[in-house]
Amino acid sequence: MSLGKVLLVDDEERIRRLLKLYLEKEGYEVDEAEAGDIALEMALSGDYDLALLDVMLPGIDGIEVARMIRDSDKKDLPIIMITAKGEEQDRVNGFLTGADDYVVKPFSPREVMLRISSLMSRVKKSTETEYSADSVDYGVLKMFPKSRLLLANEVPVSLTPKEFELLYYLIKSPEKVFSREELLEAVWGYDYYGDLRTIDTHVKRLREKLAVESEIAARMIVTVWGKGYRFSPHEMSRKV
């Protein structure tokens, strides 16, 4: 029985061949692409459980492919970016487009398998989550967790799965300060391999999306310097 279907995108045949070998050994079905435009077409027309996406691709690069996936009806597709060693900006850009995790070249295939397994487990857990509230209403900001709908000034705001989960985790405990470590563990899972900047990047993206429709809603996510973040609906005048 297949563990899922993976879209493997890398312009190096050697890397694709190696990862495909490990993926199939673990029980995944694998489709390959070596260029960004081909990968995008496959992602939008296919039915995949995860995409393993290199940043440096001929044609459309991996960052743009991820961005276009997130803007499509396939926006919930879990994405792991493959970046070059030392290319921190690639990782930041990947998270800004909604990537769920990343691996850095050179990597061990076992590490990649662990990250894939971890992400697939988190996605499965997320889809099975029973939200305690049907709706949360803070005036300009309304959240309907069970239907995964967010409204700012009555206008729907499109969020990636991780953005939605992060905001919900903050909203369900208003005024409580959460450290970045606590948010990583709660939203990404205790076995997440990323760094704390993942949280900062996702918070920045959340604020930007909310601010398009409501600056007030964006200011509800408050930075607590030296601590972390809190959702503060009663301090809407605070600067972020």
GROMACS .gro file of C-alpha atoms in nm:
model
  240
    1MET     CA    1   0.000   0.000   0.000
    2SER     CA    2   0.137   0.340  -0.103
    3LEU     CA    3   0.225   0.594   0.168
    4GLY     CA    4   0.145   0.874  -0.076
    5LYS     CA    5   0.238   1.030  -0.406
    6VAL     CA    6   0.540   1.262  -0.421
    7LEU     CA    7   0.633   1.515  -0.690
    8LEU     CA    8   1.014   1.520  -0.699
    9VAL     CA    9   1.160   1.828  -0.870
   10ASP     CA   10   1.534   1.876  -0.925
   11ASP     CA   11   1.739   1.951  -1.234
   12GLU     CA   12   2.014   1.708  -1.129
   13GLU     CA   13   1.934   1.358  -1.250
   14ARG     CA   14   2.172   1.208  -0.993
   15ILE     CA   15   1.978   1.362  -0.705
   16ARG     CA   16   1.642   1.264  -0.851
   17ARG     CA   17   1.757   0.906  -0.902
   18LEU     CA   18   1.891   0.880  -0.546
   19LEU     CA   19   1.584   1.032  -0.379
   20LYS     CA   20   1.344   0.832  -0.594
   21LEU     CA   21   1.522   0.512  -0.488
   22TYR     CA   22   1.477   0.596  -0.119
   23LEU     CA   23   1.121   0.720  -0.161
   24GLU     CA   24   1.008   0.408  -0.344
   25LYS     CA   25   1.186   0.190  -0.090
   26GLU     CA   26   0.984   0.364   0.184
   27GLY     CA   27   0.661   0.300  -0.006
   28TYR     CA   28   0.593   0.627  -0.190
   29GLU     CA   29   0.490   0.668  -0.552
   30VAL     CA   30   0.715   0.918  -0.729
   31ASP     CA   31   0.675   1.144  -1.032
   32GLU     CA   32   0.979   1.342  -1.149
   33ALA     CA   33   1.031   1.682  -1.309
   34GLU     CA   34   1.356   1.857  -1.398
   35ALA     CA   35   1.228   2.207  -1.483
   36GLY     CA   36   1.004   2.458  -1.310
   37ASP     CA   37   0.742   2.495  -1.583
   38ILE     CA   38   0.698   2.117  -1.607
   39ALA     CA   39   0.679   2.086  -1.228
   40LEU     CA   40   0.414   2.356  -1.206
   41GLU     CA   41   0.200   2.192  -1.473
   42MET     CA   42   0.227   1.855  -1.298
   43ALA     CA   43   0.150   2.001  -0.955
   44LEU     CA   44  -0.160   2.184  -1.079
   45SER     CA   45  -0.297   1.895  -1.285
   46GLY     CA   46  -0.191   1.600  -1.069
   47ASP     CA   47  -0.298   1.465  -0.732
   48TYR     CA   48   0.006   1.472  -0.504
   49ASP     CA   49   0.049   1.434  -0.130
   50LEU     CA   50   0.378   1.625  -0.117
   51ALA     CA   51   0.621   1.815  -0.340
   52LEU     CA   52   0.998   1.804  -0.294
   53LEU     CA   53   1.106   2.116  -0.480
   54ASP     CA   54   1.456   2.242  -0.561
   55VAL     CA   55   1.502   2.620  -0.557
   56MET     CA   56   1.744   2.639  -0.850
   57LEU     CA   57   1.559   2.518  -1.158
   58PRO     CA   58   1.578   2.604  -1.529
   59GLY     CA   59   1.295   2.827  -1.647
   60ILE     CA   60   1.072   2.907  -1.351
   61ASP     CA   61   1.266   2.872  -1.025
   62GLY     CA   62   1.138   2.674  -0.729
   63ILE     CA   63   1.039   2.982  -0.529
   64GLU     CA   64   0.807   3.098  -0.807
   65VAL     CA   65   0.668   2.747  -0.855
   66ALA     CA   66   0.582   2.732  -0.484
   67ARG     CA   67   0.424   3.078  -0.498
   68MET     CA   68   0.205   2.983  -0.794
   69ILE     CA   69   0.098   2.659  -0.626
   70ARG     CA   70  -0.005   2.854  -0.316
   71ASP     CA   71  -0.211   3.088  -0.534
   72SER     CA   72  -0.396   2.797  -0.698
   73ASP     CA   73  -0.660   2.548  -0.591
   74LYS     CA   74  -0.368   2.320  -0.496
   75LYS     CA   75  -0.259   2.565  -0.225
   76ASP     CA   76  -0.273   2.301   0.051
   77LEU     CA   77  -0.006   2.082  -0.112
   78PRO     CA   78   0.275   2.024   0.143
   79ILE     CA   79   0.605   2.156   0.005
   80ILE     CA   80   0.963   2.087   0.112
   81MET     CA   81   1.219   2.316  -0.052
   82ILE     CA   82   1.571   2.202  -0.143
   83THR     CA   83   1.823   2.485  -0.103
   84ALA     CA   84   2.198   2.525  -0.148
   85LYS     CA   85   2.423   2.542   0.156
   86GLY     CA   86   2.454   2.896   0.289
   87GLU     CA   87   2.165   3.035   0.082
   88GLU     CA   88   1.967   3.167   0.379
   89GLN     CA   89   1.763   3.404   0.161
   90ASP     CA   90   1.635   3.108  -0.041
   91ARG     CA   91   1.502   2.952   0.279
   92VAL     CA   92   1.342   3.279   0.387
   93ASN     CA   93   1.184   3.327   0.044
   94GLY     CA   94   1.064   2.968   0.050
   95PHE     CA   95   0.885   3.020   0.379
   96LEU     CA   96   0.739   3.350   0.256
   97THR     CA   97   0.580   3.163  -0.034
   98GLY     CA   98   0.436   2.907   0.205
   99ALA     CA   99   0.688   2.622   0.200
  100ASP     CA  100   0.645   2.390   0.498
  101ASP     CA  101   1.006   2.282   0.546
  102TYR     CA  102   1.343   2.278   0.373
  103VAL     CA  103   1.653   2.063   0.332
  104VAL     CA  104   1.999   2.199   0.258
  105LYS     CA  105   2.239   2.052   0.003
  106PRO     CA  106   2.443   1.845   0.057
  107PHE     CA  107   2.194   1.632   0.248
  108SER     CA  108   2.165   1.269   0.347
  109PRO     CA  109   1.872   1.080   0.194
  110ARG     CA  110   1.782   0.955   0.543
  111GLU     CA  111   1.739   1.315   0.661
  112VAL     CA  112   1.509   1.386   0.367
  113MET     CA  113   1.302   1.077   0.446
  114LEU     CA  114   1.269   1.187   0.810
  115ARG     CA  115   1.153   1.532   0.705
  116ILE     CA  116   0.900   1.388   0.460
  117SER     CA  117   0.767   1.145   0.719
  118SER     CA  118   0.746   1.422   0.979
  119LEU     CA  119   0.563   1.659   0.745
  120MET     CA  120   0.320   1.392   0.627
  121SER     CA  121   0.243   1.306   0.990
  122ARG     CA  122   0.183   1.671   1.075
  123VAL     CA  123  -0.047   1.714   0.776
  124LYS     CA  124  -0.244   1.403   0.871
  125LYS     CA  125  -0.273   1.524   1.230
  126SER     CA  126  -0.383   1.868   1.110
  127THR     CA  127  -0.660   1.732   0.889
  128GLU     CA  128  -0.788   1.524   1.180
  129THR     CA  129  -0.783   1.813   1.429
  130GLU     CA  130  -1.112   1.876   1.605
  131TYR     CA  131  -1.143   2.247   1.656
  132SER     CA  132  -1.314   2.342   1.981
  133ALA     CA  133  -1.496   2.645   1.841
  134ASP     CA  134  -1.725   2.679   1.540
  135SER     CA  135  -1.628   3.046   1.507
  136VAL     CA  136  -1.419   3.316   1.672
  137ASP     CA  137  -1.536   3.675   1.632
  138TYR     CA  138  -1.322   3.980   1.710
  139GLY     CA  139  -1.512   4.229   1.496
  140VAL     CA  140  -1.285   4.304   1.203
  141LEU     CA  141  -1.133   3.957   1.234
  142LYS     CA  142  -1.349   3.644   1.218
  143MET     CA  143  -1.229   3.286   1.205
  144PHE     CA  144  -1.428   2.973   1.127
  145PRO     CA  145  -1.183   2.695   1.220
  146LYS     CA  146  -1.385   2.393   1.112
  147SER     CA  147  -1.428   2.528   0.759
  148ARG     CA  148  -1.082   2.690   0.763
  149LEU     CA  149  -1.224   3.028   0.669
  150LEU     CA  150  -1.077   3.361   0.780
  151LEU     CA  151  -1.245   3.698   0.725
  152ALA     CA  152  -1.088   4.041   0.768
  153ASN     CA  153  -1.345   4.319   0.734
  154GLU     CA  154  -1.580   4.048   0.600
  155VAL     CA  155  -1.339   3.970   0.314
  156PRO     CA  156  -1.194   3.616   0.289
  157VAL     CA  157  -0.818   3.598   0.348
  158SER     CA  158  -0.631   3.314   0.180
  159LEU     CA  159  -0.385   3.144   0.416
  160THR     CA  160  -0.159   2.844   0.378
  161PRO     CA  161  -0.235   2.553   0.614
  162LYS     CA  162   0.050   2.646   0.848
  163GLU     CA  163  -0.047   3.014   0.852
  164PHE     CA  164  -0.402   2.919   0.947
  165GLU     CA  165  -0.288   2.680   1.221
  166LEU     CA  166  -0.046   2.936   1.364
  167LEU     CA  167  -0.310   3.208   1.377
  168TYR     CA  168  -0.565   2.971   1.530
  169TYR     CA  169  -0.319   2.864   1.798
  170LEU     CA  170  -0.262   3.228   1.894
  171ILE     CA  171  -0.630   3.325   1.872
  172LYS     CA  172  -0.757   3.047   2.096
  173SER     CA  173  -0.548   3.185   2.386
  174PRO     CA  174  -0.585   3.566   2.362
  175GLU     CA  175  -0.328   3.773   2.551
  176LYS     CA  176  -0.112   3.468   2.627
  177VAL     CA  177   0.251   3.510   2.528
  178PHE     CA  178   0.399   3.218   2.336
  179SER     CA  179   0.770   3.173   2.276
  180ARG     CA  180   0.890   3.081   1.930
  181GLU     CA  181   0.987   2.738   2.061
  182GLU     CA  182   0.634   2.681   2.193
  183LEU     CA  183   0.480   2.782   1.861
  184LEU     CA  184   0.718   2.561   1.664
  185GLU     CA  185   0.633   2.263   1.882
  186ALA     CA  186   0.258   2.327   1.875
  187VAL     CA  187   0.215   2.401   1.505
  188TRP     CA  188   0.506   2.222   1.335
  189GLY     CA  189   0.547   1.934   1.580
  190TYR     CA  190   0.811   1.842   1.834
  191ASP     CA  191   1.021   1.673   1.566
  192TYR     CA  192   1.036   1.976   1.336
  193TYR     CA  193   1.390   2.037   1.209
  194GLY     CA  194   1.365   2.404   1.116
  195ASP     CA  195   1.484   2.709   1.306
  196LEU     CA  196   1.305   2.977   1.506
  197ARG     CA  197   1.303   3.221   1.214
  198THR     CA  198   1.031   3.004   1.064
  199ILE     CA  199   0.790   3.161   1.314
  200ASP     CA  200   0.902   3.518   1.239
  201THR     CA  201   0.861   3.460   0.866
  202HIS     CA  202   0.511   3.316   0.904
  203VAL     CA  203   0.402   3.597   1.139
  204LYS     CA  204   0.531   3.855   0.892
  205ARG     CA  205   0.336   3.690   0.612
  206LEU     CA  206   0.021   3.668   0.827
  207ARG     CA  207   0.038   4.038   0.910
  208GLU     CA  208   0.089   4.131   0.545
  209LYS     CA  209  -0.213   3.929   0.435
  210LEU     CA  210  -0.436   4.067   0.710
  211ALA     CA  211  -0.322   4.424   0.649
  212VAL     CA  212  -0.449   4.414   0.290
  213GLU     CA  213  -0.804   4.418   0.429
  214SER     CA  214  -0.755   4.549   0.783
  215GLU     CA  215  -0.457   4.716   0.951
  216ILE     CA  216  -0.641   4.669   1.280
  217ALA     CA  217  -0.654   4.292   1.232
  218ALA     CA  218  -0.283   4.285   1.147
  219ARG     CA  219  -0.201   4.472   1.471
  220MET     CA  220  -0.377   4.204   1.677
  221ILE     CA  221  -0.068   3.985   1.636
  222VAL     CA  222   0.170   4.150   1.881
  223THR     CA  223   0.545   4.103   1.909
  224VAL     CA  224   0.660   4.067   2.269
  225TRP     CA  225   1.027   4.157   2.243
  226GLY     CA  226   1.259   3.898   2.391
  227LYS     CA  227   0.966   3.660   2.446
  228GLY     CA  228   0.767   3.578   2.133
  229TYR     CA  229   0.414   3.664   2.017
  230ARG     CA  230   0.061   3.699   2.147
  231PHE     CA  231  -0.283   3.760   2.000
  232SER     CA  232  -0.413   4.081   2.154
  233PRO     CA  233  -0.761   4.184   2.032
  234HIS     CA  234  -0.794   4.444   2.307
  235GLU     CA  235  -0.479   4.636   2.216
  236MET     CA  236  -0.554   4.713   1.853
  237SER     CA  237  -0.375   5.047   1.861
  238ARG     CA  238  -0.043   4.882   1.941
  239LYS     CA  239   0.217   4.900   1.665
  240VAL     CA  240   0.349   4.569   1.532
   0.00000   0.00000   0.00000
